[in-house]
Amino acid sequence: MKNAIIMIALVAFATTSLKAQTTNSDNRDNLTFGLKVGSNFSNVYDSEGEDFVADGKFGLAAGAFVVIPLGKIFGIQPEILYSQKGFKSTGTFLGQSYEMTRTTHFIDVPVLLSIKPVEYVSILFGPQFSYLMKQTDDFTGGTLTSTQEEEFDNSNLRKNILALTGGADINIDHLVIGVRAGWDIKDNDGDGNSTTPRYKNMWYQATVGYKF
């Protein structure tokens, strides 16, 4: 809910700014490059539908993008992002309450179809390739506090994940306000085959960017 409120506020701000503008050239058919920064709100879900309770967590999202026009209405928008995902879980073990927070550090590479029906709005949808660099688990239970961190070797293909993501960008001159949602589909199992993981990442993303 908190995540949805943030996104609604961003869209409302963008709409108000658009109305306030009196002059602006239509640059939908221009090749542009930009940088962006913002936040993910992520969680995991059980694809088999069994009971699994976890809370979402916020994480950093930042990177670069290129807008490649295919005419005024359509285009391709590849991006490369550093993206933190994960979840929080709580429970009871041997009469003691515990809390565990998992943070996963990804390099996300979405390749998005961009549909630009009007000058200020881009509708985006497409596949995303995610590369897991590191995973951190923070555990607190009773008087015990521990952190376990695992870094992944570049030759380990098991951490490559295919996802789908979509959303919209609001373009105000050089400023770009973006909202997205995404969810994992397949894992690479290391030998060229794909598997469907039982527990999948899902996330919402809000960013602010600048186009050069």
mmCIF file of C-alpha atoms in Angstrom:
data_model
loop_
_atom_site.group_PDB
_atom_site.id
_atom_site.type_symbol
_atom_site.label_atom_id
_atom_site.label_comp_id
_atom_site.label_asym_id
_atom_site.label_seq_id
_atom_site.Cartn_x
_atom_site.Cartn_y
_atom_site.Cartn_z
ATOM 1 C CA MET A 1 0.000 0.000 0.000
ATOM 2 C CA LYS A 2 2.776 2.425 0.918
ATOM 3 C CA ASN A 3 4.486 1.639 -2.379
ATOM 4 C CA ALA A 4 1.300 2.327 -4.338
ATOM 5 C CA ILE A 5 0.861 5.688 -2.585
ATOM 6 C CA ILE A 6 4.397 6.700 -3.578
ATOM 7 C CA MET A 7 3.735 5.840 -7.221
ATOM 8 C CA ILE A 8 0.417 7.687 -7.281
ATOM 9 C CA ALA A 9 2.100 10.757 -5.789
ATOM 10 C CA LEU A 10 4.792 10.679 -8.468
ATOM 11 C CA VAL A 11 2.259 10.431 -11.275
ATOM 12 C CA ALA A 12 0.201 13.254 -9.760
ATOM 13 C CA PHE A 13 3.291 15.438 -9.515
ATOM 14 C CA ALA A 14 4.170 14.717 -13.141
ATOM 15 C CA THR A 15 0.646 15.510 -14.341
ATOM 16 C CA THR A 16 0.634 18.831 -12.479
ATOM 17 C CA SER A 17 4.002 19.752 -13.942
ATOM 18 C CA LEU A 18 2.830 18.930 -17.454
ATOM 19 C CA LYS A 19 -0.168 21.231 -17.136
ATOM 20 C CA ALA A 20 2.087 24.019 -15.915
ATOM 21 C CA GLN A 21 4.254 23.875 -19.021
ATOM 22 C CA THR A 22 3.429 26.191 -21.882
ATOM 23 C CA THR A 23 6.213 25.414 -24.359
ATOM 24 C CA ASN A 24 8.081 22.221 -25.114
ATOM 25 C CA SER A 25 9.333 20.679 -28.366
ATOM 26 C CA ASP A 26 8.205 17.166 -29.308
ATOM 27 C CA ASN A 27 11.353 15.017 -29.188
ATOM 28 C CA ARG A 28 9.813 11.542 -29.423
ATOM 29 C CA ASP A 29 11.906 10.721 -32.494
ATOM 30 C CA ASN A 30 15.236 11.764 -30.910
ATOM 31 C CA LEU A 31 17.906 9.332 -29.704
ATOM 32 C CA THR A 32 18.585 10.120 -26.035
ATOM 33 C CA PHE A 33 20.685 8.801 -23.159
ATOM 34 C CA GLY A 34 19.876 9.157 -19.477
ATOM 35 C CA LEU A 35 20.635 8.271 -15.873
ATOM 36 C CA LYS A 36 18.097 7.319 -13.200
ATOM 37 C CA VAL A 37 17.888 6.565 -9.489
ATOM 38 C CA GLY A 38 15.067 5.397 -7.256
ATOM 39 C CA SER A 39 13.769 2.545 -5.152
ATOM 40 C CA ASN A 40 12.411 -0.990 -5.452
ATOM 41 C CA PHE A 41 9.746 -2.385 -3.164
ATOM 42 C CA SER A 42 10.180 -6.150 -3.500
ATOM 43 C CA ASN A 43 8.903 -9.420 -2.114
ATOM 44 C CA VAL A 44 8.766 -13.109 -3.051
ATOM 45 C CA TYR A 45 5.793 -15.354 -3.653
ATOM 46 C CA ASP A 46 5.181 -19.104 -3.761
ATOM 47 C CA SER A 47 4.221 -20.147 -7.299
ATOM 48 C CA GLU A 48 2.590 -23.339 -5.928
ATOM 49 C CA GLY A 49 0.131 -21.259 -3.915
ATOM 50 C CA GLU A 50 0.930 -22.773 -0.530
ATOM 51 C CA ASP A 51 1.126 -20.712 2.658
ATOM 52 C CA PHE A 52 4.157 -18.463 2.590
ATOM 53 C CA VAL A 53 4.207 -15.243 4.566
ATOM 54 C CA ALA A 54 6.855 -12.607 3.885
ATOM 55 C CA ASP A 55 6.989 -8.845 4.096
ATOM 56 C CA GLY A 56 8.295 -6.593 1.368
ATOM 57 C CA LYS A 57 11.403 -4.443 1.680
ATOM 58 C CA PHE A 58 12.796 -1.342 0.013
ATOM 59 C CA GLY A 59 16.060 -1.341 -1.926
ATOM 60 C CA LEU A 60 18.101 0.894 -4.200
ATOM 61 C CA ALA A 61 17.642 0.989 -7.981
ATOM 62 C CA ALA A 62 20.009 3.063 -10.143
ATOM 63 C CA GLY A 63 21.515 2.970 -13.603
ATOM 64 C CA ALA A 64 21.401 4.196 -17.187
ATOM 65 C CA PHE A 65 19.062 3.951 -20.177
ATOM 66 C CA VAL A 66 18.982 4.693 -23.902
ATOM 67 C CA VAL A 67 15.877 5.690 -25.847
ATOM 68 C CA ILE A 68 16.138 4.414 -29.443
ATOM 69 C CA PRO A 69 13.266 5.721 -31.621
ATOM 70 C CA LEU A 70 11.664 3.603 -34.342
ATOM 71 C CA GLY A 71 9.613 6.546 -35.551
ATOM 72 C CA LYS A 72 7.602 8.935 -33.414
ATOM 73 C CA ILE A 73 5.272 6.360 -31.798
ATOM 74 C CA PHE A 74 7.450 3.291 -31.228
ATOM 75 C CA GLY A 75 10.927 2.748 -29.871
ATOM 76 C CA ILE A 76 13.260 0.456 -27.949
ATOM 77 C CA GLN A 77 14.559 1.345 -24.489
ATOM 78 C CA PRO A 78 17.394 -0.850 -23.174
ATOM 79 C CA GLU A 79 18.606 -0.190 -19.628
ATOM 80 C CA ILE A 80 21.248 -1.418 -17.205
ATOM 81 C CA LEU A 81 20.475 -1.095 -13.490
ATOM 82 C CA TYR A 82 21.950 -1.998 -10.145
ATOM 83 C CA SER A 83 18.893 -3.327 -8.315
ATOM 84 C CA GLN A 84 18.373 -4.463 -4.712
ATOM 85 C CA LYS A 85 15.523 -6.916 -4.082
ATOM 86 C CA GLY A 86 14.581 -9.354 -1.339
ATOM 87 C CA PHE A 87 12.096 -9.807 1.509
ATOM 88 C CA LYS A 88 11.632 -9.891 5.288
ATOM 89 C CA SER A 89 10.279 -12.828 7.273
ATOM 90 C CA THR A 90 9.430 -13.362 10.943
ATOM 91 C CA GLY A 91 8.525 -16.371 13.034
ATOM 92 C CA THR A 92 9.068 -18.319 16.244
ATOM 93 C CA PHE A 93 11.629 -21.062 16.878
ATOM 94 C CA LEU A 94 11.998 -22.872 20.238
ATOM 95 C CA GLY A 95 9.870 -20.177 21.865
ATOM 96 C CA GLN A 96 12.034 -17.332 20.569
ATOM 97 C CA SER A 97 10.887 -14.787 17.979
ATOM 98 C CA TYR A 98 13.190 -14.175 15.034
ATOM 99 C CA GLU A 99 13.429 -11.874 12.031
ATOM 100 C CA MET A 100 15.336 -12.518 8.808
ATOM 101 C CA THR A 101 15.960 -9.981 6.047
ATOM 102 C CA ARG A 102 17.309 -11.132 2.688
ATOM 103 C CA THR A 103 18.814 -8.583 0.308
ATOM 104 C CA THR A 104 19.732 -9.717 -3.196
ATOM 105 C CA HIS A 105 21.970 -7.538 -5.360
ATOM 106 C CA PHE A 106 21.254 -7.782 -9.088
ATOM 107 C CA ILE A 107 22.398 -6.281 -12.343
ATOM 108 C CA ASP A 108 19.119 -5.919 -14.274
ATOM 109 C CA VAL A 109 19.089 -5.479 -18.051
ATOM 110 C CA PRO A 110 15.543 -4.783 -19.306
ATOM 111 C CA VAL A 111 15.005 -4.425 -23.071
ATOM 112 C CA LEU A 112 11.686 -2.632 -23.383
ATOM 113 C CA LEU A 113 9.305 -1.838 -26.202
ATOM 114 C CA SER A 114 8.384 1.827 -25.871
ATOM 115 C CA ILE A 115 5.006 3.097 -27.075
ATOM 116 C CA LYS A 116 4.714 6.901 -27.090
ATOM 117 C CA PRO A 117 1.056 7.787 -27.758
ATOM 118 C CA VAL A 118 1.599 11.417 -26.708
ATOM 119 C CA GLU A 119 4.599 13.648 -26.272
ATOM 120 C CA TYR A 120 4.957 13.296 -22.507
ATOM 121 C CA VAL A 121 4.134 9.600 -21.894
ATOM 122 C CA SER A 122 6.028 6.409 -22.741
ATOM 123 C CA ILE A 123 4.384 3.022 -22.079
ATOM 124 C CA LEU A 124 7.029 0.326 -21.584
ATOM 125 C CA PHE A 125 6.948 -3.469 -21.545
ATOM 126 C CA GLY A 126 9.418 -6.244 -22.229
ATOM 127 C CA PRO A 127 11.791 -8.946 -20.960
ATOM 128 C CA GLN A 128 14.467 -8.408 -18.355
ATOM 129 C CA PHE A 129 17.666 -10.375 -17.822
ATOM 130 C CA SER A 130 18.834 -10.326 -14.187
ATOM 131 C CA TYR A 131 22.285 -11.333 -12.953
ATOM 132 C CA LEU A 132 22.664 -12.095 -9.235
ATOM 133 C CA MET A 133 25.933 -10.704 -7.843
ATOM 134 C CA LYS A 134 25.502 -11.085 -4.089
ATOM 135 C CA GLN A 135 23.036 -12.200 -1.421
ATOM 136 C CA THR A 136 22.978 -10.983 2.177
ATOM 137 C CA ASP A 137 20.920 -12.553 4.991
ATOM 138 C CA ASP A 138 20.564 -10.636 8.274
ATOM 139 C CA PHE A 139 19.175 -12.734 11.132
ATOM 140 C CA THR A 140 18.038 -11.544 14.571
ATOM 141 C CA GLY A 141 16.596 -13.882 17.188
ATOM 142 C CA GLY A 142 16.630 -13.418 20.949
ATOM 143 C CA THR A 143 20.171 -12.323 21.822
ATOM 144 C CA LEU A 144 21.624 -13.679 18.561
ATOM 145 C CA THR A 145 22.408 -11.426 15.602
ATOM 146 C CA SER A 146 24.222 -12.681 12.516
ATOM 147 C CA THR A 147 24.901 -11.695 8.918
ATOM 148 C CA GLN A 148 25.682 -14.164 6.163
ATOM 149 C CA GLU A 149 26.902 -12.887 2.817
ATOM 150 C CA GLU A 150 27.413 -14.908 -0.355
ATOM 151 C CA GLU A 151 29.094 -13.599 -3.489
ATOM 152 C CA PHE A 152 28.666 -15.452 -6.777
ATOM 153 C CA ASP A 153 31.387 -16.332 -9.251
ATOM 154 C CA ASN A 154 30.916 -15.028 -12.783
ATOM 155 C CA SER A 155 31.025 -18.568 -14.198
ATOM 156 C CA ASN A 156 28.005 -19.668 -12.163
ATOM 157 C CA LEU A 157 25.112 -19.460 -14.630
ATOM 158 C CA ARG A 158 22.496 -20.629 -12.139
ATOM 159 C CA LYS A 159 21.851 -17.104 -10.965
ATOM 160 C CA ASN A 160 20.670 -15.793 -14.341
ATOM 161 C CA ILE A 161 16.974 -15.012 -14.260
ATOM 162 C CA LEU A 162 14.513 -14.052 -16.992
ATOM 163 C CA ALA A 163 11.741 -11.679 -15.914
ATOM 164 C CA LEU A 164 9.011 -9.521 -17.397
ATOM 165 C CA THR A 165 8.611 -5.867 -16.505
ATOM 166 C CA GLY A 166 6.365 -3.023 -17.575
ATOM 167 C CA GLY A 167 5.238 0.457 -16.631
ATOM 168 C CA ALA A 168 5.319 4.029 -17.828
ATOM 169 C CA ASP A 169 7.630 7.046 -17.996
ATOM 170 C CA ILE A 170 6.468 10.641 -17.685
ATOM 171 C CA ASN A 171 8.776 12.922 -19.696
ATOM 172 C CA ILE A 172 9.050 16.595 -18.688
ATOM 173 C CA ASP A 173 11.806 18.203 -20.759
ATOM 174 C CA HIS A 174 14.964 16.461 -19.471
ATOM 175 C CA LEU A 175 13.232 15.011 -16.396
ATOM 176 C CA VAL A 176 11.878 11.440 -16.507
ATOM 177 C CA ILE A 177 9.651 10.004 -13.767
ATOM 178 C CA GLY A 178 9.203 6.237 -14.084
ATOM 179 C CA VAL A 179 7.031 3.603 -12.426
ATOM 180 C CA ARG A 180 7.421 -0.131 -13.075
ATOM 181 C CA ALA A 181 6.345 -3.545 -11.898
ATOM 182 C CA GLY A 182 8.119 -6.813 -12.588
ATOM 183 C CA TRP A 183 8.179 -10.500 -11.763
ATOM 184 C CA ASP A 184 10.585 -13.378 -12.396
ATOM 185 C CA ILE A 185 9.688 -16.185 -14.808
ATOM 186 C CA LYS A 186 12.606 -18.581 -15.342
ATOM 187 C CA ASP A 187 16.001 -19.453 -13.853
ATOM 188 C CA ASN A 188 18.910 -20.714 -15.931
ATOM 189 C CA ASP A 189 19.861 -24.061 -14.357
ATOM 190 C CA GLY A 190 23.517 -23.869 -15.418
ATOM 191 C CA ASP A 191 23.597 -26.169 -18.453
ATOM 192 C CA GLY A 192 21.534 -24.175 -20.935
ATOM 193 C CA ASN A 193 18.124 -25.335 -19.728
ATOM 194 C CA SER A 194 15.585 -23.210 -17.871
ATOM 195 C CA THR A 195 13.617 -24.074 -14.771
ATOM 196 C CA THR A 196 10.645 -22.420 -13.111
ATOM 197 C CA PRO A 197 11.581 -21.494 -9.524
ATOM 198 C CA ARG A 198 8.999 -22.110 -6.812
ATOM 199 C CA TYR A 199 9.736 -18.825 -5.042
ATOM 200 C CA LYS A 200 9.897 -15.853 -7.391
ATOM 201 C CA ASN A 201 10.876 -12.223 -6.975
ATOM 202 C CA MET A 202 8.256 -9.576 -7.618
ATOM 203 C CA TRP A 203 8.810 -5.857 -7.281
ATOM 204 C CA TYR A 204 7.543 -2.340 -7.862
ATOM 205 C CA GLN A 205 9.952 0.389 -8.870
ATOM 206 C CA ALA A 206 9.819 4.182 -8.841
ATOM 207 C CA THR A 207 12.673 6.275 -10.280
ATOM 208 C CA VAL A 208 13.594 9.807 -11.269
ATOM 209 C CA GLY A 209 15.906 10.249 -14.236
ATOM 210 C CA TYR A 210 17.605 12.877 -16.380
ATOM 211 C CA LYS A 211 17.902 12.695 -20.181
ATOM 212 C CA PHE A 212 20.864 14.331 -21.895
#
